[in-house]
Every structure is written in structure tokens, then in C-alpha cells.
Tab-separated table of C-alpha atoms and ligand atoms in Angstrom:
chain	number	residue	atom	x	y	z
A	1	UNK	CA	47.145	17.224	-6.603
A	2	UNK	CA	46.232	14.628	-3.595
A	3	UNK	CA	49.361	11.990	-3.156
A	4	UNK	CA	46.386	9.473	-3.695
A	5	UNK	CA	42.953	9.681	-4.755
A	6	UNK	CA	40.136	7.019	-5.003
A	7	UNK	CA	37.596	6.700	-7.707
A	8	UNK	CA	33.499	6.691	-7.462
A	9	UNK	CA	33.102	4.460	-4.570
A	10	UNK	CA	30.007	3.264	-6.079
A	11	UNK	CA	32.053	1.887	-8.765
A	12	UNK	CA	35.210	0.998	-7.390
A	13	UNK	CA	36.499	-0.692	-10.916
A	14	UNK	CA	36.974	3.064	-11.769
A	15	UNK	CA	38.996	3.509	-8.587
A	16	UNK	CA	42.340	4.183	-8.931
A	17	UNK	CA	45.398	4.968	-6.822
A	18	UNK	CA	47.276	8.146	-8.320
A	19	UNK	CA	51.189	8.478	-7.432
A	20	UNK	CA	52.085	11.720	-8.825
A	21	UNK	CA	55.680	12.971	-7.229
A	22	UNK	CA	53.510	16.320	-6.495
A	23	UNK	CA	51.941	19.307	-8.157
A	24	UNK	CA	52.823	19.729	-11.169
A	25	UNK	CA	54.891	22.662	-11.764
A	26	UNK	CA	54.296	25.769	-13.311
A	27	UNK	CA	56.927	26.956	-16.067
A	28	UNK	CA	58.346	30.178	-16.898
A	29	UNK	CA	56.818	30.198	-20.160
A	30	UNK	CA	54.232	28.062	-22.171
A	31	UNK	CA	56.504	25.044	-23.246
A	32	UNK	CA	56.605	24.352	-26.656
A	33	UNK	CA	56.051	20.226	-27.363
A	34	UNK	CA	56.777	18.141	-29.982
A	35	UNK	CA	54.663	14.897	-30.191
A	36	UNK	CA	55.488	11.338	-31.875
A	37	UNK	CA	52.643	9.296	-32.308
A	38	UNK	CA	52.192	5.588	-34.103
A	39	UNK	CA	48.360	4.535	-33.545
A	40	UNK	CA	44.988	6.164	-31.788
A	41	UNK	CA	46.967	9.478	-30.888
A	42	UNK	CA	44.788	9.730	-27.617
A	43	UNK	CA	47.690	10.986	-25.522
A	44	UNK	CA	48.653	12.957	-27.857
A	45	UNK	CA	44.919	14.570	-27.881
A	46	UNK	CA	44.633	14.553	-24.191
A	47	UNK	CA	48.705	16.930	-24.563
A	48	UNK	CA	46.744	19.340	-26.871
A	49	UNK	CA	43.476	19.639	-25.114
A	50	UNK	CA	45.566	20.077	-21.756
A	51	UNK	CA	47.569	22.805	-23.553
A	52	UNK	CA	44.538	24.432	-24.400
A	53	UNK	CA	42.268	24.298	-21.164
A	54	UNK	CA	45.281	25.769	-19.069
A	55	UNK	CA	45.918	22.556	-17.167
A	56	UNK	CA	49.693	22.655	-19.164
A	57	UNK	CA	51.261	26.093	-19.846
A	58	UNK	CA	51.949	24.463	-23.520
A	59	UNK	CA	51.516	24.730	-27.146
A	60	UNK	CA	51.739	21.299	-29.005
A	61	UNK	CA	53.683	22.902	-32.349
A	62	UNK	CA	53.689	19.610	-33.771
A	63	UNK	CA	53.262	16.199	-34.396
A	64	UNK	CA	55.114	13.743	-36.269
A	65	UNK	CA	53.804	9.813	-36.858
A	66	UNK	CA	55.531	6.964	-38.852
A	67	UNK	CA	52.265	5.330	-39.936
A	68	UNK	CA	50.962	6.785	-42.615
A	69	UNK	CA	47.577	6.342	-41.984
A	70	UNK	CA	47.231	6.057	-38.256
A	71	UNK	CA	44.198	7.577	-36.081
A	72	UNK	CA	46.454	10.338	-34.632
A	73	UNK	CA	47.374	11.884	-37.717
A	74	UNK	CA	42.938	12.596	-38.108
A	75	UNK	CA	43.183	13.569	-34.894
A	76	UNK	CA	45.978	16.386	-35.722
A	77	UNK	CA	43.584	17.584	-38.882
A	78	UNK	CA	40.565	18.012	-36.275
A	79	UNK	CA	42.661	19.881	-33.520
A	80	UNK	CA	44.504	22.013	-36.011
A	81	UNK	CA	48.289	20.689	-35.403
A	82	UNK	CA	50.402	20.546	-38.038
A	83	UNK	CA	51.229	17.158	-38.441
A	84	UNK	CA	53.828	15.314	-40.582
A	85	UNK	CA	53.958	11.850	-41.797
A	86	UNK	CA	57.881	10.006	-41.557
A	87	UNK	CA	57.473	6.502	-42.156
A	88	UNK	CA	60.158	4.468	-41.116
A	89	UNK	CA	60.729	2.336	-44.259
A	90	UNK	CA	61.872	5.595	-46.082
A	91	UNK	CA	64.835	5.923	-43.736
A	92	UNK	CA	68.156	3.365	-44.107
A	93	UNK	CA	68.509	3.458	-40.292
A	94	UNK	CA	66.764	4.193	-36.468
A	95	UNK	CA	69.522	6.610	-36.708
A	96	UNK	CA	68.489	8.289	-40.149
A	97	UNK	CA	65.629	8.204	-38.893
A	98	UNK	CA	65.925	9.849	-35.487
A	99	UNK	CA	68.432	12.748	-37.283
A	100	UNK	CA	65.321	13.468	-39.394
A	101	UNK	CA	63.552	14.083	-36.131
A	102	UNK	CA	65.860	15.816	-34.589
A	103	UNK	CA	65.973	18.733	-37.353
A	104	UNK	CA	62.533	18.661	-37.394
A	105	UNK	CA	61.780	19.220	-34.001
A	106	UNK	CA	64.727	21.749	-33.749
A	107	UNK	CA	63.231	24.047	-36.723
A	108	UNK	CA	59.996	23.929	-34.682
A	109	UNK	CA	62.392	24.854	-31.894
A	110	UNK	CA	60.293	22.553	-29.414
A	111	UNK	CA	61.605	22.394	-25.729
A	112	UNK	CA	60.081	18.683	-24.808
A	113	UNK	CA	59.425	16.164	-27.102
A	114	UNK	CA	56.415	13.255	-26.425
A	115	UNK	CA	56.972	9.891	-27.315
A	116	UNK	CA	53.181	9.369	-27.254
A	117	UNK	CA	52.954	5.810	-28.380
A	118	UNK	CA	55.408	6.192	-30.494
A	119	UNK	CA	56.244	2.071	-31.182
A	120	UNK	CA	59.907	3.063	-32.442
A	121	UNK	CA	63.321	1.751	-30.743
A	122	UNK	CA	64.867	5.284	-30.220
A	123	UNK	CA	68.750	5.233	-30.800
A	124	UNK	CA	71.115	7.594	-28.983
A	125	UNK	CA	70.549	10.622	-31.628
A	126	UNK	CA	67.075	11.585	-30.188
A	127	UNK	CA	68.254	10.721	-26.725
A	128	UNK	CA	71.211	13.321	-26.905
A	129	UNK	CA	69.491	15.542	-28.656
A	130	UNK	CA	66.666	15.231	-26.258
A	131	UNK	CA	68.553	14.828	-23.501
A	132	UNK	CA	66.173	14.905	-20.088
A	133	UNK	CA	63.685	16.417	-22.074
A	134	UNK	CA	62.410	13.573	-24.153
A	135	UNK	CA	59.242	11.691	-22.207
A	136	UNK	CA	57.907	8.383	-23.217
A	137	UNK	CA	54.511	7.095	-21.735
A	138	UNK	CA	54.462	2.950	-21.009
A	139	UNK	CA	50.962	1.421	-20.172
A	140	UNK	CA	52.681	-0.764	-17.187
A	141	UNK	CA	53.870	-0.101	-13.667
A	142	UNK	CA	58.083	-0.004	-14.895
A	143	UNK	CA	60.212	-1.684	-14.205
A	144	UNK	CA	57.758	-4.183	-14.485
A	145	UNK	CA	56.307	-5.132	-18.056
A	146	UNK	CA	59.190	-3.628	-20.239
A	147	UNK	CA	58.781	-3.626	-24.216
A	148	UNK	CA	55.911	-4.670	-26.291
A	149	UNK	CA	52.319	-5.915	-25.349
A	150	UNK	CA	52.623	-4.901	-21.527
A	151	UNK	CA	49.089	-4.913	-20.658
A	152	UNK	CA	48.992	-8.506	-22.248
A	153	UNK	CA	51.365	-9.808	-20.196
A	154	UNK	CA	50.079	-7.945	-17.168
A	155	UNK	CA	47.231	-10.093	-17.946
A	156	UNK	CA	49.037	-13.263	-18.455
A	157	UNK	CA	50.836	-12.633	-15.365
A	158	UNK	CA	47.808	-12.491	-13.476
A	159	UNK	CA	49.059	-9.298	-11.222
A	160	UNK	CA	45.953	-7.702	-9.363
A	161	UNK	CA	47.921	-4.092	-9.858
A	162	UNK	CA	49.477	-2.061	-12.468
A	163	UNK	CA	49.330	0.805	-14.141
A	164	UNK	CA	51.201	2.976	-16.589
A	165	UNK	CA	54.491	5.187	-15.948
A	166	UNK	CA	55.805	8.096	-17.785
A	167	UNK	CA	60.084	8.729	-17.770
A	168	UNK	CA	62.618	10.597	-19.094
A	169	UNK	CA	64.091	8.290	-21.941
A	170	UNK	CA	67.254	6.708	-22.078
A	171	UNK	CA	68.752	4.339	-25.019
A	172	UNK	CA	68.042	1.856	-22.968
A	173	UNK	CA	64.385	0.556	-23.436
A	174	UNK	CA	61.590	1.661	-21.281
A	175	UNK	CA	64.331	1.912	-18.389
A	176	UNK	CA	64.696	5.815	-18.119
A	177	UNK	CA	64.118	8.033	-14.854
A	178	UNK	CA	60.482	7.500	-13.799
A	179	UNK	CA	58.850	10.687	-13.471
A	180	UNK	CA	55.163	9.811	-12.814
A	181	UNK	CA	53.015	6.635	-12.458
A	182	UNK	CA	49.708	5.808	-11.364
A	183	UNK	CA	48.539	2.958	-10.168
A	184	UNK	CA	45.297	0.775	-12.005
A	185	UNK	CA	43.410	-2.322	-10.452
A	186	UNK	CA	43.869	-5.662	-12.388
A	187	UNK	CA	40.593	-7.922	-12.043
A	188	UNK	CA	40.862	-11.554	-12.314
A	189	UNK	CA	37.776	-11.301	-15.450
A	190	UNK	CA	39.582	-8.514	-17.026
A	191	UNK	CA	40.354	-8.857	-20.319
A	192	UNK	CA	42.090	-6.384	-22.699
A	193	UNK	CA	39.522	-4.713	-23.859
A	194	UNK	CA	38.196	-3.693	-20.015
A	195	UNK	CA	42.014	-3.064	-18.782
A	196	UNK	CA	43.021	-0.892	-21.471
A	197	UNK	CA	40.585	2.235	-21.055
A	198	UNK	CA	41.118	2.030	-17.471
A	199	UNK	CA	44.937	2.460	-18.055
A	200	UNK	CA	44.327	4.829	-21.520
A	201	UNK	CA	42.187	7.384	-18.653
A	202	UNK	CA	45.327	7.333	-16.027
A	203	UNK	CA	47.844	8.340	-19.096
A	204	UNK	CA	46.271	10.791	-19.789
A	205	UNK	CA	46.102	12.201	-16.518
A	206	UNK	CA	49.566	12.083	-16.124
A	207	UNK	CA	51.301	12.394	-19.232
A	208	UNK	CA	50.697	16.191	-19.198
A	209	UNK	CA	52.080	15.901	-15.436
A	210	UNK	CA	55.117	14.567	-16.075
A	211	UNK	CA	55.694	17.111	-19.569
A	212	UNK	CA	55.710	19.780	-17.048
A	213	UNK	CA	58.550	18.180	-14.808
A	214	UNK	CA	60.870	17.497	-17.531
A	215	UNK	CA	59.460	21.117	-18.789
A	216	UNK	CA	60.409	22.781	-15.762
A	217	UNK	CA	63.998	21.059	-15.469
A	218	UNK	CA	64.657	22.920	-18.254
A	219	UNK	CA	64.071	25.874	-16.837
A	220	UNK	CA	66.334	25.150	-13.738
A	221	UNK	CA	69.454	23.584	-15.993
A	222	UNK	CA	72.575	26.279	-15.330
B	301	GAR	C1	49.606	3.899	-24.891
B	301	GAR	O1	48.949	2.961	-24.078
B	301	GAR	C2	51.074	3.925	-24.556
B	301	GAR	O2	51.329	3.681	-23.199
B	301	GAR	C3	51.591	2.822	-25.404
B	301	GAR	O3	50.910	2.948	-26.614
B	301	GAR	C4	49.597	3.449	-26.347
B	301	GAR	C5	49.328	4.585	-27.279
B	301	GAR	O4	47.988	5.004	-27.162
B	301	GAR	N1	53.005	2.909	-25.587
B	301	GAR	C6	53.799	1.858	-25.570
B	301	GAR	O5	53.407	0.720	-25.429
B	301	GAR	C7	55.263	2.193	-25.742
B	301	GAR	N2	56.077	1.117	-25.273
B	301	GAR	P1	47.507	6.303	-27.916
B	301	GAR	O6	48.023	6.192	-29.350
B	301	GAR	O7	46.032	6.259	-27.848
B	301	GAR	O8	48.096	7.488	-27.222
């Protein structure tokens, strides 16, 4: 993978600049993921049809959202992933919550575990359990742009770049090890609506990049 690529010069509001920390690497055996979606589910789609076309050496064994009626859980029924539903209310805690997850995931016996768009605080349960092998994807260049309603603020900040970053994560909020980012233009008539796809296209590009790092760690761990 080039250290930075341009888009269609003819249309240079597709243009990006892609920062991947290199090729992605190849694992030992296909990975198996766990996915935790809240909304649209299209990183979660772009995990499964990565897995499938041989760009990822992964299965996606399952995925798990806490809206009961989100877009990602039709997605799941149209790919064919088993998909379960735990809304949050159910649970007295994050922590009751993330233990939930965490035998879950471990009777699915999945290596790496997706937080993609997953609009939960995780507490220090998944993040132990998970521990360098639990990826979150953030649609802003971090450190910048932390939390909620990043490409909003991007906006409102009037920055002419930014982008979206996926890490290893930590308790802390979107502040774990960055493993890959890629850069996306900000226009001074962008809106929303014209920022997000542009951002939405570079997560999925490297979402499946960075699953393959934390993948391969594992695989290297004594
Ligand atoms: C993505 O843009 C992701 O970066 C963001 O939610 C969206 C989910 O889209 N995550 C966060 O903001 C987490 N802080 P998707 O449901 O279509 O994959």
C-alpha cells in the first residue's frame, strides 16, 4: 500500500491523503472478529465484505448492537452474520454490560473485537479483556476531535484537514494507540452531509487495515 495516494485528479474533492503505517500484514490464520455496532453498520459491512474478498484473512463470527432496531443489525440478516441484539437499558451498569460482552465474544472465541460505531463508553472489563486487541474507529484526525459529534465540530472549527483514525482502545476515551489514519480534505462549503461520505469511504479503507495489525500482534505476543 503507497505511504500516500491521491484521488481522481479530475475530481480532486475525492482526493485524499492515505497514512497507513504500511502493508498490512498477513496473519497466521484467518482472524476471527467480533463486531459492535450502534447505527448504519457500514464498517461493519465493509469488515465482512473484506473478510470475504481476501483483502482480510478474517471471518466476522459475529455481531452484537445495543439498538434494537439499528441499520446494522439488517445489514447482519443480508450478509448472513449472526447477530445479537444487547440493549443497554437491560444492563444495571457499563460494566454489566461489558461482562455480557465479554462472555459473548469469548464463547465465539473471537481474537479482535471491532468497536464499529459502537456509541458506548467502554469501562475497563472489555479493555482487559480485550486487551491490545480491541479497535475502535473515530471519524476525526485524534487527538484532535475526541468524543461525540467530531465531524461537527471539525466543521465548526473550520479546519481545512481531517480525517478519521482507528486505535487500540484504552479506558480512556478515544485516546488509545493510533494504529491507522487517513487523512480527508475539509472545504470551506462543506457541510455534513458532503464531509461525512468522504470520511465513511476512508474508514472503510482502513478499518480492515488496522484489524490486521492488532490481528497480527497477537500472533507475535510471547
Ligand atoms: C463512523 O463514522 C465511526 O467513525 C463513528 O460512528 C460512525 C459509524 O458508522 N464512531 C464514533 O463516532 C465513535 N466515537 P457506521 O455505523 O456506518 O459504521
Amino acid at each position: 500500500m503507497p505511504a500516500a495516494t491521491g484521488g481522481d485528479p479530475a475530481s480532486p474533492r475525492t482526493g485524499v491523503l492515505v497514512v497507513p503505517h504500511g502493508v498490512p500484514p498477513e496473519c497466521p490464520r484467518p482472524l476471527r472478529l467480533g463486531v459492535l455496532a450502534s447505527g448504519q453498520g457500514s464498517n461493519f459491512e465493509a469488515l465482512v465484505q473484506c473478510s470475504r474478498h481476501g483483502a482480510l484473512r478474517a471471518e466476522v463470527v459475529g455481531l452484537v448492537v445495543n439498538t434494537p432496531h439499528c441499520k446494522a443489525l439488517a445489514r447482519a440478516e443480508r450478509l448472513g452474520v449472526a447477530a445479537t441484539v444487547m440493549d443497554h437499558h437491560h444492563y444495571s451498569s457499563r460494566k454489566a454490560l461489558d461482562h455480557a460482552l465479554v462472555e459473548h465474544f469469548r464463547d465465539l472465541q473471537v481474537d479482535v473485537l471491532v468497536m464499529a460505531g459502537w456509541m458506548r463508553i467502554v469501562s475497563p472489563v472489555l479493555c482487559q479483556a480485550y486487551d491490545q486487541r480491541l479497535v475502535n474507529i473515530h471519524p476525526s484526525l485524534l487527538p484532535a476531535f475526541r468524543g461525540l459529534n467530531a465531524m461537527e465540530r471539525a466543521l465548526a472549527a473550520g479546519v481545512c484537514i481531517t480525517g478519521c483514525t482507528a486505535h487500540l482502545v484504552v479506558p480512556e476515551v478515544d485516546a488509545g494507540p493510533i494504529l491507522v489514519q487517513a487523512a480527508v480534505p475539509a472545504y470551506p462549503d462543506d457541510t455534513l452531509a458532503t464531509l461525512a461520505p468522504r470520511i465513511h469511504a476512508q474508514e472503510h479503507r482502513i478499518l480492515p487495515v488496522a484489524v490486521a495489525m492488532a490481528g497480527q500482534r497477537l500472533f507475535e505476543r510471547p
